[in-house]
Short mmCIF file of C-alpha atoms in Angstrom, two decimals:
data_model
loop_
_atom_site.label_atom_id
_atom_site.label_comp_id
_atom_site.label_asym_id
_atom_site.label_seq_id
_atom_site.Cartn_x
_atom_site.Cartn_y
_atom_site.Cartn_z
CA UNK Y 1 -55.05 17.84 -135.75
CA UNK Y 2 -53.39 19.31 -133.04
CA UNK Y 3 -49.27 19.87 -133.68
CA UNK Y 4 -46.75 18.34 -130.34
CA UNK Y 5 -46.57 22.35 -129.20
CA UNK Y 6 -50.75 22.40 -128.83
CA UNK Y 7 -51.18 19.07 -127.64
CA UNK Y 8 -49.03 19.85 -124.40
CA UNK Y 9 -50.37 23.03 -124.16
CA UNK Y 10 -54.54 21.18 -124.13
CA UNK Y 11 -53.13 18.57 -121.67
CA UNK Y 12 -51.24 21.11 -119.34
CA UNK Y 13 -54.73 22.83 -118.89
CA UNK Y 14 -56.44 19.71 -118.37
CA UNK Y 15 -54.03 18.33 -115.78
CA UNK Y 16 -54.63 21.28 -113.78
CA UNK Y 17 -58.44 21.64 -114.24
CA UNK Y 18 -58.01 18.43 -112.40
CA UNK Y 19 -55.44 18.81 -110.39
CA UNK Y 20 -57.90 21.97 -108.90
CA UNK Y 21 -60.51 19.49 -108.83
CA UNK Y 22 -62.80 20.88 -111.37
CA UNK Y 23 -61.72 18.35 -114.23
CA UNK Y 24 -64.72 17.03 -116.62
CA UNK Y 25 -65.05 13.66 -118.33
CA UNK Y 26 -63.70 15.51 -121.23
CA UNK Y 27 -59.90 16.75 -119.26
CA UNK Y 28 -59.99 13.05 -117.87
CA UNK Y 29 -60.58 11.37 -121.43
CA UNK Y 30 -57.72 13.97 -122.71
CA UNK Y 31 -55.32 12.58 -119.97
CA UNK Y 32 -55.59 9.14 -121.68
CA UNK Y 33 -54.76 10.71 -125.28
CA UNK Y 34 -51.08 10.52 -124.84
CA UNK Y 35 -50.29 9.02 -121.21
CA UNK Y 36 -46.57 9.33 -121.67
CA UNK Y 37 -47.20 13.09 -122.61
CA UNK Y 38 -49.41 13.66 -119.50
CA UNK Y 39 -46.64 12.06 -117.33
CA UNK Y 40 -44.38 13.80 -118.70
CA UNK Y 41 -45.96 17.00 -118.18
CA UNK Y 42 -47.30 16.25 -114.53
CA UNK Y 43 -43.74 15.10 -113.51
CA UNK Y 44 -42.64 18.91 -114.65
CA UNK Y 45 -45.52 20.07 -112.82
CA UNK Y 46 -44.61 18.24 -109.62
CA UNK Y 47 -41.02 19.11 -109.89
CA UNK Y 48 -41.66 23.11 -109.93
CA UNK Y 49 -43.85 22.49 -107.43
CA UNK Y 50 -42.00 20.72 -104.87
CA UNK Y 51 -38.96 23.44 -105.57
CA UNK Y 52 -41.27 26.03 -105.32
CA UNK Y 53 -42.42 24.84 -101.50
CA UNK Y 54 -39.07 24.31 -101.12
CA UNK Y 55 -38.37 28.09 -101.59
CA UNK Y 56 -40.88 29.35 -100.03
CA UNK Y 57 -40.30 27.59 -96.49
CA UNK Y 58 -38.17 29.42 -96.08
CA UNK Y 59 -39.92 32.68 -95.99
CA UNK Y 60 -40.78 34.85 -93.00
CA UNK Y 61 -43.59 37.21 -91.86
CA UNK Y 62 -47.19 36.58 -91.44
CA UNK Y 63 -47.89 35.56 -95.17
CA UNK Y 64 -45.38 32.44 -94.68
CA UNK Y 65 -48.06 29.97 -93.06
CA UNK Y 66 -50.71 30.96 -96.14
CA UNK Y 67 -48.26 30.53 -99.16
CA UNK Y 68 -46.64 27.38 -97.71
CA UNK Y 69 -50.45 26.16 -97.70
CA UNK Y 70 -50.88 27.15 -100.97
CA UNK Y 71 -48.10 25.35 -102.42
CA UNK Y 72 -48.86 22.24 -100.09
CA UNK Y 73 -52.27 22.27 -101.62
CA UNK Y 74 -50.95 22.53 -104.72
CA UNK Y 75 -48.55 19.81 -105.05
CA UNK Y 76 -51.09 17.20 -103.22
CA UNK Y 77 -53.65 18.24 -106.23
CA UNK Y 78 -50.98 17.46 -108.91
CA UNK Y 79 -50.00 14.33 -107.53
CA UNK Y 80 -54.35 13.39 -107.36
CA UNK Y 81 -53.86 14.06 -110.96
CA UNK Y 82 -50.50 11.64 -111.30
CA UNK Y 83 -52.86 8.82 -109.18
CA UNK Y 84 -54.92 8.51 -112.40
CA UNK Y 85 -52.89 7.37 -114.41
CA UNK Y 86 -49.88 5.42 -112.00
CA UNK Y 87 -51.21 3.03 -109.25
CA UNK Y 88 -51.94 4.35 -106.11
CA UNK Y 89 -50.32 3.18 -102.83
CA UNK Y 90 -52.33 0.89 -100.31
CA UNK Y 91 -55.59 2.80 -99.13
CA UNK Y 92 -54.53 2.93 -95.23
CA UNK Y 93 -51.34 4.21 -96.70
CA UNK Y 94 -52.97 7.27 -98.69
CA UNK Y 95 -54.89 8.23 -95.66
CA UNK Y 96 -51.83 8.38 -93.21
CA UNK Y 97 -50.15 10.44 -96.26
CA UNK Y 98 -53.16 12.81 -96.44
CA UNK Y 99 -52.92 13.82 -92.86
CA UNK Y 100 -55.56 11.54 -91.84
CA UNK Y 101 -58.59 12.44 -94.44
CA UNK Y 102 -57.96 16.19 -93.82
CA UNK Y 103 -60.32 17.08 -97.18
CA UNK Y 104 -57.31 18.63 -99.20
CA UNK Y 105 -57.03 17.85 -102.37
CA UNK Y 106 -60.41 16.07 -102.32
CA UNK Y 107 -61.05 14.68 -105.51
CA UNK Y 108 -63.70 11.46 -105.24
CA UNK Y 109 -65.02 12.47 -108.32
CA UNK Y 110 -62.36 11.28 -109.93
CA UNK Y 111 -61.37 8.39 -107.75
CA UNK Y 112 -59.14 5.77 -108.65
CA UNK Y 113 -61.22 3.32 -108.01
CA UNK Y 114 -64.22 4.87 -110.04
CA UNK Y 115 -62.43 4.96 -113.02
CA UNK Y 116 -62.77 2.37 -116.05
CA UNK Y 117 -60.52 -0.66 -115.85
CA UNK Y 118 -57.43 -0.12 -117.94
CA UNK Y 119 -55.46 -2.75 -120.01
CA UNK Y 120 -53.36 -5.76 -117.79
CA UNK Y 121 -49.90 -5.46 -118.08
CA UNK Y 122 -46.38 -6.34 -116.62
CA UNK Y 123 -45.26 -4.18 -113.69
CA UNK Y 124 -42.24 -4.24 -112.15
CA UNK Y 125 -41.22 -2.87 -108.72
CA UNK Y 126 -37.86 -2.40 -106.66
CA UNK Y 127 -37.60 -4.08 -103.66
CA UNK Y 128 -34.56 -4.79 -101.66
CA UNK Y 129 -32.36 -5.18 -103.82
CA UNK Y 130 -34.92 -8.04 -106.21
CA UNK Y 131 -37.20 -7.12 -109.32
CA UNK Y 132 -40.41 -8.29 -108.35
CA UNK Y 133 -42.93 -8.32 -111.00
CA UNK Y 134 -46.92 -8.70 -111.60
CA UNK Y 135 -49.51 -8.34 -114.03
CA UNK Y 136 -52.21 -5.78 -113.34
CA UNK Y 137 -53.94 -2.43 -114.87
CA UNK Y 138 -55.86 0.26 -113.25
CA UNK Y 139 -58.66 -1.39 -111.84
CA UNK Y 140 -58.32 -4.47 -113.41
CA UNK Y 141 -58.45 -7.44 -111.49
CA UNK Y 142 -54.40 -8.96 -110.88
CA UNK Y 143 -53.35 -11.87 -112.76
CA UNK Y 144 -52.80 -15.08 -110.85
CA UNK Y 145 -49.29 -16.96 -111.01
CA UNK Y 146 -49.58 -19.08 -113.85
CA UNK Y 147 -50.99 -16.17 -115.75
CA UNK Y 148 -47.86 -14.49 -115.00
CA UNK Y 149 -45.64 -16.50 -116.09
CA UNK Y 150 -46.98 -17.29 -119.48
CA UNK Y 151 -47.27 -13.52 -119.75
CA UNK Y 152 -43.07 -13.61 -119.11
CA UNK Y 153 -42.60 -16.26 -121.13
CA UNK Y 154 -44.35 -14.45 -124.06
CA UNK Y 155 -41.88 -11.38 -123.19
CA UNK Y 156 -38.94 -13.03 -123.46
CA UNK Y 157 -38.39 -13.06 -119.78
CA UNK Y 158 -35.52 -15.34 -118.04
CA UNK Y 159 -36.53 -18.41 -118.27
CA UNK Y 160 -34.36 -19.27 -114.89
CA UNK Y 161 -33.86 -17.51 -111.35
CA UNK Y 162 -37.48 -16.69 -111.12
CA UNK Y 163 -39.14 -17.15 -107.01
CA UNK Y 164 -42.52 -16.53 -106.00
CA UNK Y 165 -42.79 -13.55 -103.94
CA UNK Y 166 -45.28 -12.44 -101.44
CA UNK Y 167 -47.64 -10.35 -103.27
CA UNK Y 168 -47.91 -6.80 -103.84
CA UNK Y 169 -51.00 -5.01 -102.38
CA UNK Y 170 -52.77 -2.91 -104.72
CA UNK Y 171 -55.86 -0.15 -103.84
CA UNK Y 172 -59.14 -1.97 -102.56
CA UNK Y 173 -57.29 -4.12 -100.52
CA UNK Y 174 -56.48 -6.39 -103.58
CA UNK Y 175 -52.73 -8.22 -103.59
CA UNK Y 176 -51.52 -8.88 -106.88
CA UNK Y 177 -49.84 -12.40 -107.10
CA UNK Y 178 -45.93 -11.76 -107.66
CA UNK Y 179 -42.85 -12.95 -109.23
CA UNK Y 180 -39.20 -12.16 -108.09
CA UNK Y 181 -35.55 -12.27 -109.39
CA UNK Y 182 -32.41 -10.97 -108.79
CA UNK Y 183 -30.91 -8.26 -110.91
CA UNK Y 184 -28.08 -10.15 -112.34
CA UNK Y 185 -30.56 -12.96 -113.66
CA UNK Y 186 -32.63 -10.68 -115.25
CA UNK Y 187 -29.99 -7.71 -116.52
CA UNK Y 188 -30.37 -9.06 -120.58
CA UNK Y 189 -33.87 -9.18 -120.45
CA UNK Y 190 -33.76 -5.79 -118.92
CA UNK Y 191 -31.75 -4.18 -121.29
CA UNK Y 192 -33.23 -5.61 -124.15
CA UNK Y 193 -36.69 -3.91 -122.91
CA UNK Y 194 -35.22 -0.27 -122.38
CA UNK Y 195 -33.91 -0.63 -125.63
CA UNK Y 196 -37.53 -0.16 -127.48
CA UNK Y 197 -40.26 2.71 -126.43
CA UNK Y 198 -43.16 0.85 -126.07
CA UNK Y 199 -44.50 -2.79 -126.01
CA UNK Y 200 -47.79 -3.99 -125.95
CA UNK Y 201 -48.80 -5.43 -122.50
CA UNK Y 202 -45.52 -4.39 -120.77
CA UNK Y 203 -46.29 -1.26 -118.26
CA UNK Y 204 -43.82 2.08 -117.99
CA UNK Y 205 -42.74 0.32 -115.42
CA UNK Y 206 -40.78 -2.54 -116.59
CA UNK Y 207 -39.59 -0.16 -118.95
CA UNK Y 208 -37.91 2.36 -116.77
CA UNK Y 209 -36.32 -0.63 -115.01
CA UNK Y 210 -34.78 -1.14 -118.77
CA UNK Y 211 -33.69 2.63 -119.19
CA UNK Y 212 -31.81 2.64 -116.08
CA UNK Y 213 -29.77 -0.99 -116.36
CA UNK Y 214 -28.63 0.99 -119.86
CA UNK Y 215 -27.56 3.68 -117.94
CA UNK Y 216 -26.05 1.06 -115.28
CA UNK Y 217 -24.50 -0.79 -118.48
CA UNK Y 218 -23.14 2.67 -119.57
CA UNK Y 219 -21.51 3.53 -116.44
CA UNK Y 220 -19.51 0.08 -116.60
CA UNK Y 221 -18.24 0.51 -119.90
CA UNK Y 222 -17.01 3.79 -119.62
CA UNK Y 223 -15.17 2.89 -116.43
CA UNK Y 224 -17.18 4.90 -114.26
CA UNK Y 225 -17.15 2.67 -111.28
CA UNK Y 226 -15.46 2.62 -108.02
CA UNK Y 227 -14.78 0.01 -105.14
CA UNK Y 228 -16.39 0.75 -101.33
CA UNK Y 229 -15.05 -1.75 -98.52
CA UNK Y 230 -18.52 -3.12 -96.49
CA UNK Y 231 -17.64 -4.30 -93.08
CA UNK Y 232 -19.92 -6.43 -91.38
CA UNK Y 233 -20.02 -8.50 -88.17
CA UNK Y 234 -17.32 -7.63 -85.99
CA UNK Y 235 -15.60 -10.73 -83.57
CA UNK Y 236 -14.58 -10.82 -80.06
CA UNK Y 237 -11.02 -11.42 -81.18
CA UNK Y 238 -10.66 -8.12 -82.91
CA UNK Y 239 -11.49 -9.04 -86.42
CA UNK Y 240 -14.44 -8.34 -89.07
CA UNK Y 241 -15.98 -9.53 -91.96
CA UNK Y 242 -15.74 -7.53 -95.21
CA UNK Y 243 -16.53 -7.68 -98.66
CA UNK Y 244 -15.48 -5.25 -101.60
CA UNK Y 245 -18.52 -4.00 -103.47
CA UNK Y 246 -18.45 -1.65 -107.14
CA UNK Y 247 -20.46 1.62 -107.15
CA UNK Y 248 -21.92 3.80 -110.16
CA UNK Y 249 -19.25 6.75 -109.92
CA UNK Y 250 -22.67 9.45 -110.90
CA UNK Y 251 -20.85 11.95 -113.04
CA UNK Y 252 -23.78 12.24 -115.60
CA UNK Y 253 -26.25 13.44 -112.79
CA UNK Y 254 -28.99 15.03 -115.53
CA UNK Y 255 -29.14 11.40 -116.74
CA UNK Y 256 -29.87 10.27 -113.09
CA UNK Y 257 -32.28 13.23 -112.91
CA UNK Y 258 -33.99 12.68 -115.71
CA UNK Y 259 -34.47 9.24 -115.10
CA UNK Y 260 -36.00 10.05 -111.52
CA UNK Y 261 -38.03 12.23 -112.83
CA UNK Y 262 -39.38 10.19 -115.27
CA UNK Y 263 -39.96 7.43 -112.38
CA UNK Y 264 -43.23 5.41 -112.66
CA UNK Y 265 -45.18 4.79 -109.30
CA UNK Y 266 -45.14 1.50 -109.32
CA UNK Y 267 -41.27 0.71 -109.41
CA UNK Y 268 -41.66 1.67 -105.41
CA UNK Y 269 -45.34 -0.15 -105.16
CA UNK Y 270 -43.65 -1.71 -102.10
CA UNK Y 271 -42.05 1.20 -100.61
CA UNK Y 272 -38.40 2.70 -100.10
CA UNK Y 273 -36.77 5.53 -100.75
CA UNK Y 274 -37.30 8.19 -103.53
CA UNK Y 275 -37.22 8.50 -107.41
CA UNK Y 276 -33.28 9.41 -106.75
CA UNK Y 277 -32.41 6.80 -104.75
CA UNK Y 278 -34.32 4.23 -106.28
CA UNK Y 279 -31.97 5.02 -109.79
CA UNK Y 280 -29.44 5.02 -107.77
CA UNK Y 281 -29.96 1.62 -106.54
CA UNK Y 282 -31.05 0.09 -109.50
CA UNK Y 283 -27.94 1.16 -111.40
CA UNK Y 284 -25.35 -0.14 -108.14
CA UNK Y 285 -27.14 -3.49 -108.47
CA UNK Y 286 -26.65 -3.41 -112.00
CA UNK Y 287 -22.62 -2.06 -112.31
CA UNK Y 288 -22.34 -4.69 -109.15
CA UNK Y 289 -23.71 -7.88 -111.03
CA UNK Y 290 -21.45 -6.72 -114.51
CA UNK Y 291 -18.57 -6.21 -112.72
CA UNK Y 292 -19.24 -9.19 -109.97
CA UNK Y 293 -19.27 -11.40 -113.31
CA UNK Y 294 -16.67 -9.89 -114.94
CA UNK Y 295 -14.23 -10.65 -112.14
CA UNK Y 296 -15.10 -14.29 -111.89
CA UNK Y 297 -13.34 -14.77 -115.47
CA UNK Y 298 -10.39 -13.12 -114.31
CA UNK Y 299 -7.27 -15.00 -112.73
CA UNK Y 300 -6.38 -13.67 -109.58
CA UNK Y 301 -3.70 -14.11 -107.25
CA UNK Y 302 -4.82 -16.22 -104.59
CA UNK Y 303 -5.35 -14.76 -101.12
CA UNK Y 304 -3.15 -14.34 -97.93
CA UNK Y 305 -3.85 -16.45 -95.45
CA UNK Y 306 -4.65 -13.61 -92.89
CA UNK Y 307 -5.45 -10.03 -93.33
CA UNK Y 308 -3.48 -8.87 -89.93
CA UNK Y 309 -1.55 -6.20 -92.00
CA UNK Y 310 -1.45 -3.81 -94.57
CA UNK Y 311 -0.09 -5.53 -96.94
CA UNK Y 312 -1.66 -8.70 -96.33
CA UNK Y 313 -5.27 -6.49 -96.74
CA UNK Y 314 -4.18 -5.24 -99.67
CA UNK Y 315 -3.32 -7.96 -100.90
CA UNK Y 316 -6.94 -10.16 -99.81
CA UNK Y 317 -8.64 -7.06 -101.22
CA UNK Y 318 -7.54 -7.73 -104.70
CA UNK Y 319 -7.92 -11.36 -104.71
CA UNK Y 320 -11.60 -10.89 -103.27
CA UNK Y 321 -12.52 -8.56 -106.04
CA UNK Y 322 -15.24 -10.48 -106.87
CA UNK Y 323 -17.29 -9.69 -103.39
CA UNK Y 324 -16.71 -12.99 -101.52
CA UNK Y 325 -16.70 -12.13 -98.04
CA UNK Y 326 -13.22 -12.38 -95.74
CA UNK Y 327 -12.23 -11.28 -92.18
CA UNK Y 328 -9.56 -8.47 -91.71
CA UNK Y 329 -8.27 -6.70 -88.64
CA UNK Y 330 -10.81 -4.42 -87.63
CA UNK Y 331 -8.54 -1.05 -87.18
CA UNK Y 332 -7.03 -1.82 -90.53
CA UNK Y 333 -9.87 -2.54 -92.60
CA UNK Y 334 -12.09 0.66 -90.81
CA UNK Y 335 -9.46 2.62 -92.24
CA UNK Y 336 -9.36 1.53 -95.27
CA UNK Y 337 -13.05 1.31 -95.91
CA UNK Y 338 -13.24 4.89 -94.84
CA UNK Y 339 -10.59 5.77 -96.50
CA UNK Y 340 -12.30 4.63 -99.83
CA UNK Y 341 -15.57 6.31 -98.87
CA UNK Y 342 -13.94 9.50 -98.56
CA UNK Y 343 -12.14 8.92 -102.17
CA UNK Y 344 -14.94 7.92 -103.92
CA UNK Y 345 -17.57 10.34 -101.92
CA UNK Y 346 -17.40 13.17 -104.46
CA UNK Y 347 -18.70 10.88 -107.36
CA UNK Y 348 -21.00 8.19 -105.98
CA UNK Y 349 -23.39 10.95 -103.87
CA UNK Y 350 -26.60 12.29 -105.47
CA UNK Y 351 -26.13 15.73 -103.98
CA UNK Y 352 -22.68 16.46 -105.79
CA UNK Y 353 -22.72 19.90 -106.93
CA UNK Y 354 -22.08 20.57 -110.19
CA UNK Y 355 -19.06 23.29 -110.86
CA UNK Y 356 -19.58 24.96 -113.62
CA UNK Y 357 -16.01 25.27 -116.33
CA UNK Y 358 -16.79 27.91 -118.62
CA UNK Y 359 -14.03 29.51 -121.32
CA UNK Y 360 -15.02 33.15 -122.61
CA UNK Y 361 -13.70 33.95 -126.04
CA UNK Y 362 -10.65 35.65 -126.16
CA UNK Y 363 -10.00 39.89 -125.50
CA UNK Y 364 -8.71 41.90 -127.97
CA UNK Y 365 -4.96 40.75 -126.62
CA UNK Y 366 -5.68 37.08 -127.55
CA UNK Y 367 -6.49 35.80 -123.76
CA UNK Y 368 -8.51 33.24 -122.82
CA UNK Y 369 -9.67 33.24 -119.79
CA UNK Y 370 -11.50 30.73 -117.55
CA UNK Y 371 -13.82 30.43 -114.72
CA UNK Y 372 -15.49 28.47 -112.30
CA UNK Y 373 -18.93 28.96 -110.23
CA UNK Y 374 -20.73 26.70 -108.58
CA UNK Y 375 -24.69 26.66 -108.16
CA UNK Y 376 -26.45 29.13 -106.10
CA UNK Y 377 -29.75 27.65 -105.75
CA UNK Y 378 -32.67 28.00 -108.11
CA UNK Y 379 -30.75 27.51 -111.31
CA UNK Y 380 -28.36 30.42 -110.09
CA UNK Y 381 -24.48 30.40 -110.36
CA UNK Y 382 -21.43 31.94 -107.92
CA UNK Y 383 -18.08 32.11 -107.97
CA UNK Y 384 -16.48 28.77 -106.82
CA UNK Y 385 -14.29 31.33 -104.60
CA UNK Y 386 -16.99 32.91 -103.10
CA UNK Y 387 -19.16 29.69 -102.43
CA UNK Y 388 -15.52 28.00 -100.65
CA UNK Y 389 -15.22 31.39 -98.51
CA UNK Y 390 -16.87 31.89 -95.17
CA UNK Y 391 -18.06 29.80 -92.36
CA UNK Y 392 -21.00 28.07 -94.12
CA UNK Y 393 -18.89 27.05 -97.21
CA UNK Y 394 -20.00 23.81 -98.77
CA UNK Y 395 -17.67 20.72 -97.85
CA UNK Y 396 -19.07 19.25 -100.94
CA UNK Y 397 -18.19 22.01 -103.36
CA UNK Y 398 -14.77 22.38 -101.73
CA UNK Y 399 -14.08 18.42 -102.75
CA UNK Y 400 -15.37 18.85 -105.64
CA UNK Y 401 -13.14 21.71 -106.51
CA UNK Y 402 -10.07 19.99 -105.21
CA UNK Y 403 -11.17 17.28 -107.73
CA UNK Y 404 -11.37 19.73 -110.73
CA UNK Y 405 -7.99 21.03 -109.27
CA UNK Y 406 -6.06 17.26 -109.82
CA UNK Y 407 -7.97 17.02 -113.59
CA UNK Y 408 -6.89 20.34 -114.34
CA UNK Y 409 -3.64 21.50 -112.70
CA UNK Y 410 -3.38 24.76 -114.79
CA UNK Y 411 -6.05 26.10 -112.16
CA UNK Y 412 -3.49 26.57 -109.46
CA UNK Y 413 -1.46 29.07 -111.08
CA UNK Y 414 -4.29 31.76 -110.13
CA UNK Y 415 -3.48 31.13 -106.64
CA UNK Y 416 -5.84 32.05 -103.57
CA UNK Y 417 -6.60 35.60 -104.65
CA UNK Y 418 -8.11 34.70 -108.20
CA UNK Y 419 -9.29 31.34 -107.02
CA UNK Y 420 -11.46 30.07 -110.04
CA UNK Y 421 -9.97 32.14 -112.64
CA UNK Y 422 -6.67 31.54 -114.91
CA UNK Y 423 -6.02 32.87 -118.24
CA UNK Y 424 -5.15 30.78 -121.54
CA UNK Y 425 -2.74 31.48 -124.10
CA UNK Y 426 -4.27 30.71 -127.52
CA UNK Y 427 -2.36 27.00 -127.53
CA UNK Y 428 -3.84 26.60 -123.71
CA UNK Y 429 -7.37 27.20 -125.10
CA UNK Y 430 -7.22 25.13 -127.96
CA UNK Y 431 -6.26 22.39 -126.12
CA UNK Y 432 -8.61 22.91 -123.71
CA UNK Y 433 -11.44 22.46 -126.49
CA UNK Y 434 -10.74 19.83 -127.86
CA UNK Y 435 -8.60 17.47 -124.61
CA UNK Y 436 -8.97 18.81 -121.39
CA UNK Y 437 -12.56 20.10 -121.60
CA UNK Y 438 -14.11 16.78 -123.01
CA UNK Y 439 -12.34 14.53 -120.27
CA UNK Y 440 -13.30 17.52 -117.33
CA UNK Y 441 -17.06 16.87 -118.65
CA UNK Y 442 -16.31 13.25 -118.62
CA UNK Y 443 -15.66 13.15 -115.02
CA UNK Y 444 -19.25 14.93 -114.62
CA UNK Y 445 -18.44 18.81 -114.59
CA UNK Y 446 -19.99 21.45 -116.89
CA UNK Y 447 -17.76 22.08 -119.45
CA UNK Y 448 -19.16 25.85 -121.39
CA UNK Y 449 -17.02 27.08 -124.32
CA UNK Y 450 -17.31 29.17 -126.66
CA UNK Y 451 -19.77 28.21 -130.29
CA UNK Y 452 -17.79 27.82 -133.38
CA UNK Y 453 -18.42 31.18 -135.44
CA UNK Y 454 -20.67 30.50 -138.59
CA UNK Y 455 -19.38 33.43 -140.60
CA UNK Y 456 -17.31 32.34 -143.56
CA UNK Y 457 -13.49 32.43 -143.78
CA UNK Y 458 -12.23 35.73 -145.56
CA UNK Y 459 -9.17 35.12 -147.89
CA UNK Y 460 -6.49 37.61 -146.42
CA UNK Y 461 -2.87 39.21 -146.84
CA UNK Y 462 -0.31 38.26 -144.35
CA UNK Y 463 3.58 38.64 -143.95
CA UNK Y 464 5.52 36.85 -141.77
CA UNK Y 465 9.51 37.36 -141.33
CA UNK Y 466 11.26 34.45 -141.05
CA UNK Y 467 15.36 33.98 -141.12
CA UNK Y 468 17.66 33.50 -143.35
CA UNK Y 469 14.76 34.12 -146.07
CA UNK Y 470 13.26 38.12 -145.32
CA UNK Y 471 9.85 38.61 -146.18
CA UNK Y 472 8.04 35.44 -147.06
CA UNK Y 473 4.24 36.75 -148.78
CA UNK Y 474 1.53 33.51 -147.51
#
């Protein structure tokens, strides 16, 4: 019996025998052991691999062309391997993607459609905003509607909201009969199913839909939502439609990148963006239909008759809380809406860095001292001053530390010259422990401080002079 340690060690070889196309029955039966394991594994594989090509782009010198190759080859042999065990896009689709049948990567051998037919089970897939989901397995034949929905029904899907969607093509020019429904009619089923690991005859699929309305959920009850201004159509008579919408303020961005890397094919079956933006997406459909909801219950004062003003917009925008669309002067809502999209920037974009808060222990003197980097690239770390100085400095690391800067104010008393470095007094540190630091990693920074010492507590001799009394012995 092999222990967790071997097992991913046996299936790391075996993804790669095939990803190098030399994979036997044997590596192929071994992929189908543990398929969460050999996702798991192949996603790691694929991420190295697409940050190693990354990297090496950017080389120069005859050798560039050859590596870059390499690593192209590569990553299109791990992804074969991924193909085996998530659905594959539309044929016509995988030949535009592989440079038009160039032979790299070749791996009919192992085609999907040679393989056994796997077990029939819910999928779900993101598209435009909807869940659509169908029934299907690799290389099983697609269930039809009524199928479907007795398959739903015996998952405890919504039993309202449900529409029948187009279908979703599948390899071998098979369309799988679909269902669709709107996030907000189907956000208790969905967090009831990312709730559990594993159900029989519901695909990784549905489930990762579940993890990230959790996440979504999360995000709502910890507050960590902001409001954007969308305009719309604008009027000859110098007005516009708008409509306040709630975003996912993304401070926990290893959550979002675990859950992108953990992504299943199918969720983007029907195309869109990537494994990032797709979380992304799904989790601002879910904080919108909570808080959308949420603000329906509410009483709220009821709305100007114009939005010609300031006041008057302010004053629309909180009685429209709830996203019903109004019309505003177009100067003063453009302002405003880009006035919220540059306050809310910093925490709703996927490419935030993350600054890095670390407390050292204290000197001999009984200083504390405290600084900030920001990443470098490649897991690497720089001074925040030295990654704000310059002409290429980051605009999004300078917001971000301006943003530190209002959550922790004792950072300005370094001033310019020791930008992102301030020492502590032993009250200062402690307080950063156990106040400041938690609610600076709450708002999605990196909070490092010192570990607790194990050692045990030595009994000791002190004297302390205190008035009117002399020498007290404690």
């Amino acid at each position: 019996m092999l222990d967790v340690r071997e097992l991913e060690e046996t299936l790391e070889r075996a993804i790669w025998s095939i990803a190098e196309g030399a994979g036997s029955v044997d590596d192929l039966s071994l992929l189908h052991v543990d398929e969460r394991a050999s996702l798991a594994i192949i996603d790691r594989l694929i991420v190295d691999a697409e940050e190693a090509l990354e990297s090496v782009r950017g080389l120069r010198g005859e050798e560039r062309d050859q590596v870059v190759a390499d690593f192209t080859h590569t990553l299109k042999g791990l992804k074969t391997a991924e193909a085996i065990l998530r659905p594959l896009p539309p044929a016509d689709e995988r030949e535009s993607s592989n440079g038009g049948g160039d032979g790299e990567a070749d791996f009919d051998d192992l085609s999907y459609e040679s393989l056994e037919p796997g077990e029939v089970e819910l999928q779900a897939t993101w598209s435009a905003g909807q869940i659509v989901v169908w029934a299907s397995g690799r290389g099983a034949v697609p269930e039809a509607n009524e199928a479907l929905a007795a398959r739903l029904e015996a998952l405890g899907g919504p039993p309202m909201g449900w529409q029948v969607h187009r279908g979703v093509p599948l390899p071998g020019g098979v369309v799988a009969e679909s269902l669709t429904i709107p996030v907000k009619d189907a956000l208790g089923w969905l967090v009831a199913i990312g709730a559990v690991e594993e159900v029989d005859g519901l695909g990784a699929s549905v489930i990762w839909l579940g993890q990230v309305a959790i996440e979504g959920v999360r995000l709502v009850a910890r507050g960590s939502i902001v409001p954007s201004l969308t305009l719309g159509s604008r009027s000859d008579d110098g007005k516009v439609e708008a409509s306040v919408r709630w975003l996912p303020a993304l401070v926990n961005n290893p959550a979002v990148e675990a859950l992108a890397a953990a992504m299943p094919g199918t969720v983007t079956a029907l195309g869109g963006g990537g494994s990032g933006s797709t979380a992304a997406a799904v989790m601002a459909a879910v904080v919108e239909a909570i808080v959308r909801e949420s603000v329906e219950r509410m009483e709220l004062p009821a709305p100007p008759p114009s939005a010609s003003s300031a006041i008057d917009l302010s004053e629309m925008i909180i009685a429209r809380m709830d996203g019903s669309p109004f019309t505003a002067h177009t100067g003063l809502a453009t302002d405003v809406a880009k006035k919220l999209d540059q306050w809310s920037g910093p925490v709703t974009s996927l490419k935030r860095p993350r600054l890095v808060v670390q407390l050292d222990p204290p000197d001999p003197g009984g200083v504390w001292l405290i600084t900030v980097r920001a990443p470098a690239g490649r897991g690497k770390l720089m001074p925040v001053d030295a990654a704000m100085r310059g002409d290429r400095a980051s605009r999004t690391v300078i917001a971000e530390w301006k943003r530190l800067e209002r959550l922790f104010p004792e950072l300005d008393r370094a001033g310019v010259r020791r930008r992102g470095q301030v020492a502590l007094s032993q009250d200062e540190a402690w307080e950063f422990m156990t106040v400041g630091g938690p609610t600076i990693a709450a708002a999605g920074f990196d909070v490092r401080v010192p570990r607790l010492s194990k050692r045990k507590a030595s009994a000791s001799l002190r004297l302390f002079a205190e008035p009117p009394a002399g020498s007290v012995v404690g």
